[in-house]
Amino acid sequence: MAEAKEEDVKLGANKYTERQPLGTAAQTDKDYKEPPPAPLFEPGELRSWSFYRAGIAEFVATFLFLYITILTVMGVNRAPNKCASVGIQGIAWAFGGMIFALVYCTAGISGGHINPAVTFGLFLARKLSLTRALFYIVMQCLGAICGAGVVKGFMVGPYERLKGGANMVSHGYTKGDGLGAEIIGTFVLVYTVFSATDAKRNARDSHVPLLAPLPIGFAVFLVHLATIPITGTGINPARSLGAAIIYNKAEAWDDHWIYWVGPFIGAALAAVYHQIVIRAIPFKSSRAF
C-alpha cells in the first residue's frame, strides 16, 4: 500500500510540473549571457565623444532635478500653512516625478544616474569604469550646484530665510538616526535601480513590460515620504552638496557628512545584496572554471 501511494505521488509530481520556470531554475544561458565586468580604467573613453556627451547629460539632468525640487521645497516652506501648499506629499512627488522623467530622458545616453550614490553602487558592481564613475560624480555635483544657484537667483531673500532647501537632521533625532535613515533610504533606491535595470531579468521576463524609470521614481517618492521628517531626505549626495554650497551657512555643514557617508554605505550594501545574494554572480564565475 505504501509503495502504491509513493508511486501516485511520483506520477502527480510529473503530471503537474511548472510550466514557467521560477527563480534560479529560469536562469539559463539560452536567453542571456552575463556581460564582462567593466575595466577599472578605460583610457579609450577619454577620446570618445559619447563619454563627454554622457557627462553633459548627467550635468543637465542634475541641474534640472535641483531646480524643480528646490523650488518646490521653497514653495512649501513659504506657504502660511501646509494646507496652503502641496505639503510633504507634494515635495515627495516632485523628487520622485523628476527622477522618473529625467531617468527616462537620459537612460539611453548616460544610464540616467543623476546621483553619485547610484553611480557608486553601479561602479562597485563593475557596470562602469572608475574613469566614467568619477566623471559622472563631478558633473552631477556641478549640475546640482548650478541648479540650486538658479533657484537662489530667483528668490534671494526667501532662499536665505527658508535655509535654501539644505538637508539637515531634524530636531529630536540624533546623528545616528539620520545616518541610519540615509543608509536604508539609499539601499531602497539603489536596490530598485539594480532590479529595474537588470538585463537578465528583462531577457527572462520579456513577456512582462517593465518601464525602468517608473519603479525608480516611485522608490524615490516613497523614501521621501518616510524620511523627510528625519533628514529632509538626502539619498543623493549631489542634491545635498548643491543646496549646502549655495546656502553656505554653518548649520548646512554640521551634519553634511551624513549625506555622503549614509548614501554611499546604502549603495554599497545594495550592490553587494543584488550581485551576491540575488544574482549569485561570484558563484557562477567560480563554476565556470
PDB file of C-alpha atoms in Angstrom:
ATOM      1  CA  MET A   1       0.000   0.000   0.000  1.00  0.00           C
ATOM      2  CA  ALA A   2       2.810   2.405   0.899  1.00  0.00           C
ATOM      3  CA  GLU A   3       4.565   1.688  -2.391  1.00  0.00           C
ATOM      4  CA  ALA A   4       1.369   2.437  -4.318  1.00  0.00           C
ATOM      5  CA  LYS A   5       0.962   5.791  -2.572  1.00  0.00           C
ATOM      6  CA  GLU A   6       4.571   6.671  -3.328  1.00  0.00           C
ATOM      7  CA  GLU A   7       4.027   5.852  -6.981  1.00  0.00           C
ATOM      8  CA  ASP A   8       0.926   8.069  -7.059  1.00  0.00           C
ATOM      9  CA  VAL A   9       2.960  10.946  -5.671  1.00  0.00           C
ATOM     10  CA  LYS A  10       5.616  10.496  -8.328  1.00  0.00           C
ATOM     11  CA  LEU A  11       3.027  10.399 -11.095  1.00  0.00           C
ATOM     12  CA  GLY A  12       1.347  13.515  -9.737  1.00  0.00           C
ATOM     13  CA  ALA A  13       4.639  15.384  -9.492  1.00  0.00           C
ATOM     14  CA  ASN A  14       5.463  14.540 -13.102  1.00  0.00           C
ATOM     15  CA  LYS A  15       1.983  15.328 -14.354  1.00  0.00           C
ATOM     16  CA  TYR A  16       1.695  18.761 -12.765  1.00  0.00           C
ATOM     17  CA  THR A  17       5.094  20.292 -13.468  1.00  0.00           C
ATOM     18  CA  GLU A  18       5.780  24.038 -13.535  1.00  0.00           C
ATOM     19  CA  ARG A  19       5.008  25.456 -16.954  1.00  0.00           C
ATOM     20  CA  GLN A  20       7.125  28.568 -16.329  1.00  0.00           C
ATOM     21  CA  PRO A  21      10.489  28.019 -14.558  1.00  0.00           C
ATOM     22  CA  LEU A  22      10.781  30.071 -11.420  1.00  0.00           C
ATOM     23  CA  GLY A  23      13.712  31.681  -9.620  1.00  0.00           C
ATOM     24  CA  THR A  24      17.140  30.177 -10.316  1.00  0.00           C
ATOM     25  CA  ALA A  25      15.529  27.471 -12.449  1.00  0.00           C
ATOM     26  CA  ALA A  26      14.792  30.166 -15.027  1.00  0.00           C
ATOM     27  CA  GLN A  27      18.384  31.414 -15.089  1.00  0.00           C
ATOM     28  CA  THR A  28      19.724  29.590 -18.107  1.00  0.00           C
ATOM     29  CA  ASP A  29      22.183  30.641 -20.783  1.00  0.00           C
ATOM     30  CA  LYS A  30      19.613  30.247 -23.558  1.00  0.00           C
ATOM     31  CA  ASP A  31      18.371  33.806 -23.420  1.00  0.00           C
ATOM     32  CA  TYR A  32      21.210  35.759 -21.835  1.00  0.00           C
ATOM     33  CA  LYS A  33      24.970  35.946 -21.441  1.00  0.00           C
ATOM     34  CA  GLU A  34      26.481  37.795 -18.500  1.00  0.00           C
ATOM     35  CA  PRO A  35      28.381  40.831 -19.851  1.00  0.00           C
ATOM     36  CA  PRO A  36      32.029  41.083 -18.814  1.00  0.00           C
ATOM     37  CA  PRO A  37      32.757  43.476 -15.944  1.00  0.00           C
ATOM     38  CA  ALA A  38      33.788  46.988 -16.920  1.00  0.00           C
ATOM     39  CA  PRO A  39      37.536  47.613 -16.680  1.00  0.00           C
ATOM     40  CA  LEU A  40      38.767  49.706 -13.785  1.00  0.00           C
ATOM     41  CA  PHE A  41      40.426  52.175 -16.149  1.00  0.00           C
ATOM     42  CA  GLU A  42      39.497  52.596 -19.792  1.00  0.00           C
ATOM     43  CA  PRO A  43      41.732  55.276 -21.348  1.00  0.00           C
ATOM     44  CA  GLY A  44      39.946  54.973 -24.688  1.00  0.00           C
ATOM     45  CA  GLU A  45      36.843  56.534 -23.140  1.00  0.00           C
ATOM     46  CA  LEU A  46      38.606  59.883 -22.870  1.00  0.00           C
ATOM     47  CA  ARG A  47      38.876  60.057 -26.663  1.00  0.00           C
ATOM     48  CA  SER A  48      35.210  59.269 -27.232  1.00  0.00           C
ATOM     49  CA  TRP A  49      32.557  61.946 -27.711  1.00  0.00           C
ATOM     50  CA  SER A  50      29.924  59.638 -26.208  1.00  0.00           C
ATOM     51  CA  PHE A  51      31.862  59.769 -22.914  1.00  0.00           C
ATOM     52  CA  TYR A  52      31.607  63.565 -22.703  1.00  0.00           C
ATOM     53  CA  ARG A  53      28.057  63.580 -24.038  1.00  0.00           C
ATOM     54  CA  ALA A  54      27.060  61.258 -21.186  1.00  0.00           C
ATOM     55  CA  GLY A  55      28.713  63.577 -18.645  1.00  0.00           C
ATOM     56  CA  ILE A  56      26.885  66.576 -20.089  1.00  0.00           C
ATOM     57  CA  ALA A  57      23.615  64.652 -19.880  1.00  0.00           C
ATOM     58  CA  GLU A  58      24.283  63.947 -16.184  1.00  0.00           C
ATOM     59  CA  PHE A  59      25.062  67.640 -15.598  1.00  0.00           C
ATOM     60  CA  VAL A  60      21.884  68.873 -17.290  1.00  0.00           C
ATOM     61  CA  ALA A  61      19.681  66.241 -15.623  1.00  0.00           C
ATOM     62  CA  THR A  62      21.010  67.008 -12.132  1.00  0.00           C
ATOM     63  CA  PHE A  63      20.681  70.749 -12.823  1.00  0.00           C
ATOM     64  CA  LEU A  64      17.013  70.338 -13.738  1.00  0.00           C
ATOM     65  CA  PHE A  65      16.459  67.990 -10.813  1.00  0.00           C
ATOM     66  CA  LEU A  66      17.726  70.528  -8.259  1.00  0.00           C
ATOM     67  CA  TYR A  67      15.961  73.413  -9.965  1.00  0.00           C
ATOM     68  CA  ILE A  68      12.488  71.846  -9.827  1.00  0.00           C
ATOM     69  CA  THR A  69      12.811  70.145  -6.453  1.00  0.00           C
ATOM     70  CA  ILE A  70      14.377  73.036  -4.533  1.00  0.00           C
ATOM     71  CA  LEU A  71      11.757  75.402  -5.975  1.00  0.00           C
ATOM     72  CA  THR A  72       9.086  73.007  -4.726  1.00  0.00           C
ATOM     73  CA  VAL A  73      10.642  72.928  -1.248  1.00  0.00           C
ATOM     74  CA  MET A  74      10.795  76.736  -1.233  1.00  0.00           C
ATOM     75  CA  GLY A  75       7.149  76.964  -2.215  1.00  0.00           C
ATOM     76  CA  VAL A  76       6.044  74.660   0.594  1.00  0.00           C
ATOM     77  CA  ASN A  77       8.154  76.487   3.188  1.00  0.00           C
ATOM     78  CA  ARG A  78       6.847  79.892   2.101  1.00  0.00           C
ATOM     79  CA  ALA A  79       3.199  78.892   2.497  1.00  0.00           C
ATOM     80  CA  PRO A  80       1.447  80.109   5.680  1.00  0.00           C
ATOM     81  CA  ASN A  81       0.435  76.532   6.456  1.00  0.00           C
ATOM     82  CA  LYS A  82       0.782  73.070   4.948  1.00  0.00           C
ATOM     83  CA  CYS A  83      -2.784  73.084   3.656  1.00  0.00           C
ATOM     84  CA  ALA A  84      -1.982  76.134   1.531  1.00  0.00           C
ATOM     85  CA  SER A  85       0.755  74.234  -0.337  1.00  0.00           C
ATOM     86  CA  VAL A  86       1.433  70.824  -1.801  1.00  0.00           C
ATOM     87  CA  GLY A  87       2.920  69.763   1.553  1.00  0.00           C
ATOM     88  CA  ILE A  88       5.337  66.900   2.181  1.00  0.00           C
ATOM     89  CA  GLN A  89       3.466  64.695  -0.285  1.00  0.00           C
ATOM     90  CA  GLY A  90       3.973  67.307  -2.988  1.00  0.00           C
ATOM     91  CA  ILE A  91       7.692  67.536  -2.241  1.00  0.00           C
ATOM     92  CA  ALA A  92       7.972  63.750  -2.431  1.00  0.00           C
ATOM     93  CA  TRP A  93       6.116  63.732  -5.750  1.00  0.00           C
ATOM     94  CA  ALA A  94       8.403  66.461  -7.116  1.00  0.00           C
ATOM     95  CA  PHE A  95      11.516  64.434  -6.304  1.00  0.00           C
ATOM     96  CA  GLY A  96      10.090  61.120  -7.488  1.00  0.00           C
ATOM     97  CA  GLY A  97       8.447  62.592 -10.575  1.00  0.00           C
ATOM     98  CA  MET A  98      11.593  64.388 -11.683  1.00  0.00           C
ATOM     99  CA  ILE A  99      13.673  61.242 -11.284  1.00  0.00           C
ATOM    100  CA  PHE A 100      11.115  59.337 -13.351  1.00  0.00           C
ATOM    101  CA  ALA A 101      11.184  61.953 -16.133  1.00  0.00           C
ATOM    102  CA  LEU A 102      14.944  62.506 -16.130  1.00  0.00           C
ATOM    103  CA  VAL A 103      15.893  58.824 -15.992  1.00  0.00           C
ATOM    104  CA  TYR A 104      13.542  58.251 -18.909  1.00  0.00           C
ATOM    105  CA  CYS A 105      15.221  61.073 -20.866  1.00  0.00           C
ATOM    106  CA  THR A 106      18.853  60.228 -20.132  1.00  0.00           C
ATOM    107  CA  ALA A 107      18.932  56.446 -19.647  1.00  0.00           C
ATOM    108  CA  GLY A 108      19.911  55.859 -23.267  1.00  0.00           C
ATOM    109  CA  ILE A 109      22.730  58.407 -23.114  1.00  0.00           C
ATOM    110  CA  SER A 110      24.395  58.095 -19.712  1.00  0.00           C
ATOM    111  CA  GLY A 111      22.351  55.467 -17.907  1.00  0.00           C
ATOM    112  CA  GLY A 112      20.369  58.171 -16.090  1.00  0.00           C
ATOM    113  CA  HIS A 113      22.217  58.037 -12.763  1.00  0.00           C
ATOM    114  CA  ILE A 114      21.626  61.649 -11.585  1.00  0.00           C
ATOM    115  CA  ASN A 115      23.016  60.601  -8.201  1.00  0.00           C
ATOM    116  CA  PRO A 116      26.593  59.872  -7.040  1.00  0.00           C
ATOM    117  CA  ALA A 117      25.295  57.063  -4.805  1.00  0.00           C
ATOM    118  CA  VAL A 118      23.728  55.298  -7.788  1.00  0.00           C
ATOM    119  CA  THR A 119      26.946  55.769  -9.762  1.00  0.00           C
ATOM    120  CA  PHE A 120      28.976  54.403  -6.846  1.00  0.00           C
ATOM    121  CA  GLY A 121      26.752  51.339  -6.485  1.00  0.00           C
ATOM    122  CA  LEU A 122      26.938  50.559 -10.200  1.00  0.00           C
ATOM    123  CA  PHE A 123      30.709  51.047 -10.128  1.00  0.00           C
ATOM    124  CA  LEU A 124      31.038  48.517  -7.292  1.00  0.00           C
ATOM    125  CA  ALA A 125      29.032  46.088  -9.429  1.00  0.00           C
ATOM    126  CA  ARG A 126      31.515  46.727 -12.261  1.00  0.00           C
ATOM    127  CA  LYS A 127      28.853  48.216 -14.507  1.00  0.00           C
ATOM    128  CA  LEU A 128      31.072  51.170 -15.435  1.00  0.00           C
ATOM    129  CA  SER A 129      34.733  52.113 -15.201  1.00  0.00           C
ATOM    130  CA  LEU A 130      36.302  54.204 -12.451  1.00  0.00           C
ATOM    131  CA  THR A 131      37.068  56.891 -15.024  1.00  0.00           C
ATOM    132  CA  ARG A 132      33.426  57.217 -16.012  1.00  0.00           C
ATOM    133  CA  ALA A 133      32.195  56.965 -12.405  1.00  0.00           C
ATOM    134  CA  LEU A 134      34.408  59.860 -11.241  1.00  0.00           C
ATOM    135  CA  PHE A 135      33.443  61.959 -14.269  1.00  0.00           C
ATOM    136  CA  TYR A 136      29.742  61.356 -13.633  1.00  0.00           C
ATOM    137  CA  ILE A 137      30.029  62.285  -9.954  1.00  0.00           C
ATOM    138  CA  VAL A 138      31.848  65.536 -10.763  1.00  0.00           C
ATOM    139  CA  MET A 139      29.270  66.502 -13.411  1.00  0.00           C
ATOM    140  CA  GLN A 140      26.372  65.603 -11.108  1.00  0.00           C
ATOM    141  CA  CYS A 141      27.747  67.806  -8.325  1.00  0.00           C
ATOM    142  CA  LEU A 142      28.365  70.711 -10.707  1.00  0.00           C
ATOM    143  CA  GLY A 143      24.842  70.399 -12.099  1.00  0.00           C
ATOM    144  CA  ALA A 144      23.377  70.352  -8.587  1.00  0.00           C
ATOM    145  CA  ILE A 145      25.312  73.484  -7.580  1.00  0.00           C
ATOM    146  CA  CYS A 146      24.132  75.325 -10.695  1.00  0.00           C
ATOM    147  CA  GLY A 147      20.526  74.227 -10.215  1.00  0.00           C
ATOM    148  CA  ALA A 148      20.427  75.425  -6.605  1.00  0.00           C
ATOM    149  CA  GLY A 149      22.193  78.633  -7.669  1.00  0.00           C
ATOM    150  CA  VAL A 150      19.486  79.458 -10.204  1.00  0.00           C
ATOM    151  CA  VAL A 151      16.806  78.981  -7.533  1.00  0.00           C
ATOM    152  CA  LYS A 152      18.640  81.379  -5.224  1.00  0.00           C
ATOM    153  CA  GLY A 153      18.870  83.894  -8.085  1.00  0.00           C
ATOM    154  CA  PHE A 154      15.074  83.833  -8.393  1.00  0.00           C
ATOM    155  CA  MET A 155      14.403  84.364  -4.681  1.00  0.00           C
ATOM    156  CA  VAL A 156      17.425  85.635  -2.764  1.00  0.00           C
ATOM    157  CA  GLY A 157      15.545  86.787   0.358  1.00  0.00           C
ATOM    158  CA  PRO A 158      13.243  83.792   0.762  1.00  0.00           C
ATOM    159  CA  TYR A 159      16.098  81.449  -0.118  1.00  0.00           C
ATOM    160  CA  GLU A 160      18.179  82.623   2.844  1.00  0.00           C
ATOM    161  CA  ARG A 161      15.204  82.784   5.181  1.00  0.00           C
ATOM    162  CA  LEU A 162      13.998  79.300   4.264  1.00  0.00           C
ATOM    163  CA  LYS A 163      17.505  77.767   4.502  1.00  0.00           C
ATOM    164  CA  GLY A 164      17.819  77.053   0.816  1.00  0.00           C
ATOM    165  CA  GLY A 165      16.321  73.596   0.924  1.00  0.00           C
ATOM    166  CA  ALA A 166      19.532  72.330   2.518  1.00  0.00           C
ATOM    167  CA  ASN A 167      19.446  68.924   4.195  1.00  0.00           C
ATOM    168  CA  MET A 168      19.694  68.905   7.994  1.00  0.00           C
ATOM    169  CA  VAL A 169      18.891  66.334  10.646  1.00  0.00           C
ATOM    170  CA  SER A 170      15.622  67.432  12.253  1.00  0.00           C
ATOM    171  CA  HIS A 171      15.341  68.348  15.926  1.00  0.00           C
ATOM    172  CA  GLY A 172      14.552  65.352  18.079  1.00  0.00           C
ATOM    173  CA  TYR A 173      16.687  62.982  16.013  1.00  0.00           C
ATOM    174  CA  THR A 174      20.324  62.070  16.601  1.00  0.00           C
ATOM    175  CA  LYS A 175      23.083  61.930  14.018  1.00  0.00           C
ATOM    176  CA  GLY A 176      22.845  58.142  14.244  1.00  0.00           C
ATOM    177  CA  ASP A 177      19.148  58.325  13.387  1.00  0.00           C
ATOM    178  CA  GLY A 178      19.936  60.469  10.381  1.00  0.00           C
ATOM    179  CA  LEU A 179      22.733  58.191   9.220  1.00  0.00           C
ATOM    180  CA  GLY A 180      20.528  55.112   9.525  1.00  0.00           C
ATOM    181  CA  ALA A 181      17.698  56.776   7.608  1.00  0.00           C
ATOM    182  CA  GLU A 182      20.071  57.726   4.793  1.00  0.00           C
ATOM    183  CA  ILE A 183      21.600  54.249   4.611  1.00  0.00           C
ATOM    184  CA  ILE A 184      18.250  52.458   4.426  1.00  0.00           C
ATOM    185  CA  GLY A 185      16.693  55.023   2.095  1.00  0.00           C
ATOM    186  CA  THR A 186      19.593  54.790  -0.348  1.00  0.00           C
ATOM    187  CA  PHE A 187      19.549  50.997  -0.135  1.00  0.00           C
ATOM    188  CA  VAL A 188      15.894  51.050  -1.250  1.00  0.00           C
ATOM    189  CA  LEU A 189      16.731  53.340  -4.172  1.00  0.00           C
ATOM    190  CA  VAL A 190      19.867  51.582  -5.423  1.00  0.00           C
ATOM    191  CA  TYR A 191      18.376  48.108  -4.984  1.00  0.00           C
ATOM    192  CA  THR A 192      15.430  49.271  -7.097  1.00  0.00           C
ATOM    193  CA  VAL A 193      17.842  50.611  -9.728  1.00  0.00           C
ATOM    194  CA  PHE A 194      19.627  47.241  -9.914  1.00  0.00           C
ATOM    195  CA  SER A 195      16.371  45.310 -10.136  1.00  0.00           C
ATOM    196  CA  ALA A 196      14.681  47.596 -12.663  1.00  0.00           C
ATOM    197  CA  THR A 197      17.696  47.692 -14.989  1.00  0.00           C
ATOM    198  CA  ASP A 198      18.761  44.052 -14.674  1.00  0.00           C
ATOM    199  CA  ALA A 199      19.333  42.957 -18.274  1.00  0.00           C
ATOM    200  CA  LYS A 200      18.970  39.269 -17.426  1.00  0.00           C
ATOM    201  CA  ARG A 201      15.621  39.849 -15.767  1.00  0.00           C
ATOM    202  CA  ASN A 202      14.428  41.774 -18.830  1.00  0.00           C
ATOM    203  CA  ALA A 203      15.555  38.931 -21.094  1.00  0.00           C
ATOM    204  CA  ARG A 204      13.978  36.221 -18.944  1.00  0.00           C
ATOM    205  CA  ASP A 205      10.756  38.101 -18.244  1.00  0.00           C
ATOM    206  CA  SER A 206      10.414  39.778 -21.625  1.00  0.00           C
ATOM    207  CA  HIS A 207       6.701  38.953 -21.574  1.00  0.00           C
ATOM    208  CA  VAL A 208       6.317  41.372 -18.655  1.00  0.00           C
ATOM    209  CA  PRO A 209       6.581  45.015 -19.775  1.00  0.00           C
ATOM    210  CA  LEU A 210       8.904  46.952 -17.469  1.00  0.00           C
ATOM    211  CA  LEU A 211       9.479  50.675 -17.719  1.00  0.00           C
ATOM    212  CA  ALA A 212      12.624  51.071 -15.597  1.00  0.00           C
ATOM    213  CA  PRO A 213      12.243  54.780 -14.715  1.00  0.00           C
ATOM    214  CA  LEU A 214       8.827  54.171 -13.141  1.00  0.00           C
ATOM    215  CA  PRO A 215       9.868  51.943 -10.191  1.00  0.00           C
ATOM    216  CA  ILE A 216      12.992  54.069  -9.679  1.00  0.00           C
ATOM    217  CA  GLY A 217      10.980  57.283  -9.458  1.00  0.00           C
ATOM    218  CA  PHE A 218       8.408  55.602  -7.240  1.00  0.00           C
ATOM    219  CA  ALA A 219      11.152  54.396  -4.881  1.00  0.00           C
ATOM    220  CA  VAL A 220      12.417  57.980  -4.574  1.00  0.00           C
ATOM    221  CA  PHE A 221       8.874  59.160  -3.835  1.00  0.00           C
ATOM    222  CA  LEU A 222       8.324  56.582  -1.087  1.00  0.00           C
ATOM    223  CA  VAL A 223      11.695  57.172   0.565  1.00  0.00           C
ATOM    224  CA  HIS A 224      10.974  60.915   0.675  1.00  0.00           C
ATOM    225  CA  LEU A 225       7.599  60.317   2.299  1.00  0.00           C
ATOM    226  CA  ALA A 226       9.309  58.267   5.004  1.00  0.00           C
ATOM    227  CA  THR A 227      12.445  60.292   5.708  1.00  0.00           C
ATOM    228  CA  ILE A 228      11.644  63.961   5.040  1.00  0.00           C
ATOM    229  CA  PRO A 229      10.676  64.369   8.734  1.00  0.00           C
ATOM    230  CA  ILE A 230      14.041  62.887   9.797  1.00  0.00           C
ATOM    231  CA  THR A 231      16.753  64.218   7.469  1.00  0.00           C
ATOM    232  CA  GLY A 232      14.874  66.161   4.820  1.00  0.00           C
ATOM    233  CA  THR A 233      15.825  63.143   2.673  1.00  0.00           C
ATOM    234  CA  GLY A 234      19.193  63.225   1.002  1.00  0.00           C
ATOM    235  CA  ILE A 235      19.864  59.781  -0.578  1.00  0.00           C
ATOM    236  CA  ASN A 236      21.670  61.832  -3.225  1.00  0.00           C
ATOM    237  CA  PRO A 237      24.993  63.451  -2.231  1.00  0.00           C
ATOM    238  CA  ALA A 238      24.904  65.824  -5.204  1.00  0.00           C
ATOM    239  CA  ARG A 239      21.492  67.170  -4.159  1.00  0.00           C
ATOM    240  CA  SER A 240      22.748  67.731  -0.593  1.00  0.00           C
ATOM    241  CA  LEU A 241      26.036  69.289  -1.734  1.00  0.00           C
ATOM    242  CA  GLY A 242      24.442  71.694  -4.216  1.00  0.00           C
ATOM    243  CA  ALA A 243      21.957  73.040  -1.676  1.00  0.00           C
ATOM    244  CA  ALA A 244      24.610  73.290   1.062  1.00  0.00           C
ATOM    245  CA  ILE A 245      27.133  75.184  -1.101  1.00  0.00           C
ATOM    246  CA  ILE A 246      24.618  77.756  -2.306  1.00  0.00           C
ATOM    247  CA  TYR A 247      23.041  78.250   1.136  1.00  0.00           C
ATOM    248  CA  ASN A 248      26.505  78.107   2.758  1.00  0.00           C
ATOM    249  CA  LYS A 249      25.648  78.523   6.425  1.00  0.00           C
ATOM    250  CA  ALA A 250      27.240  76.589   9.291  1.00  0.00           C
ATOM    251  CA  GLU A 251      24.030  74.678  10.020  1.00  0.00           C
ATOM    252  CA  ALA A 252      24.047  73.270   6.486  1.00  0.00           C
ATOM    253  CA  TRP A 253      27.517  71.811   7.039  1.00  0.00           C
ATOM    254  CA  ASP A 254      27.132  70.478  10.590  1.00  0.00           C
ATOM    255  CA  ASP A 255      25.601  67.173   9.503  1.00  0.00           C
ATOM    256  CA  HIS A 256      26.665  67.227   5.871  1.00  0.00           C
ATOM    257  CA  TRP A 257      28.916  64.176   6.204  1.00  0.00           C
ATOM    258  CA  ILE A 258      25.805  62.094   6.884  1.00  0.00           C
ATOM    259  CA  TYR A 259      24.548  62.829   3.359  1.00  0.00           C
ATOM    260  CA  TRP A 260      27.684  61.334   1.826  1.00  0.00           C
ATOM    261  CA  VAL A 261      28.539  58.503   4.197  1.00  0.00           C
ATOM    262  CA  GLY A 262      24.958  57.238   4.510  1.00  0.00           C
ATOM    263  CA  PRO A 263      24.151  57.082   0.776  1.00  0.00           C
ATOM    264  CA  PHE A 264      27.500  55.510  -0.099  1.00  0.00           C
ATOM    265  CA  ILE A 265      27.075  52.798   2.555  1.00  0.00           C
ATOM    266  CA  GLY A 266      23.491  52.162   1.422  1.00  0.00           C
ATOM    267  CA  ALA A 267      24.587  51.957  -2.221  1.00  0.00           C
ATOM    268  CA  ALA A 268      27.410  49.539  -1.356  1.00  0.00           C
ATOM    269  CA  LEU A 269      25.044  47.289   0.611  1.00  0.00           C
ATOM    270  CA  ALA A 270      22.542  47.282  -2.261  1.00  0.00           C
ATOM    271  CA  ALA A 271      25.273  46.376  -4.762  1.00  0.00           C
ATOM    272  CA  VAL A 272      26.523  43.509  -2.583  1.00  0.00           C
ATOM    273  CA  TYR A 273      22.999  42.229  -1.930  1.00  0.00           C
ATOM    274  CA  HIS A 274      21.953  42.277  -5.565  1.00  0.00           C
ATOM    275  CA  GLN A 275      25.161  40.923  -7.088  1.00  0.00           C
ATOM    276  CA  ILE A 276      25.995  38.274  -4.484  1.00  0.00           C
ATOM    277  CA  VAL A 277      22.702  37.236  -2.894  1.00  0.00           C
ATOM    278  CA  ILE A 278      20.151  37.819  -5.655  1.00  0.00           C
ATOM    279  CA  ARG A 279      22.234  37.188  -8.771  1.00  0.00           C
ATOM    280  CA  ALA A 280      24.938  34.972  -7.167  1.00  0.00           C
ATOM    281  CA  ILE A 281      27.411  36.217  -9.761  1.00  0.00           C
ATOM    282  CA  PRO A 282      30.616  35.252  -7.865  1.00  0.00           C
ATOM    283  CA  PHE A 283      29.354  31.668  -7.543  1.00  0.00           C
ATOM    284  CA  LYS A 284      28.536  31.480 -11.242  1.00  0.00           C
ATOM    285  CA  SER A 285      32.041  32.712 -12.061  1.00  0.00           C
ATOM    286  CA  SER A 286      33.615  30.040  -9.852  1.00  0.00           C
ATOM    287  CA  ARG A 287      31.583  27.295 -11.567  1.00  0.00           C
ATOM    288  CA  ALA A 288      32.841  28.477 -14.951  1.00  0.00           C
ATOM    289  CA  PHE A 289      36.420  27.459 -14.109  1.00  0.00           C
TER     290      PHE A 289
END
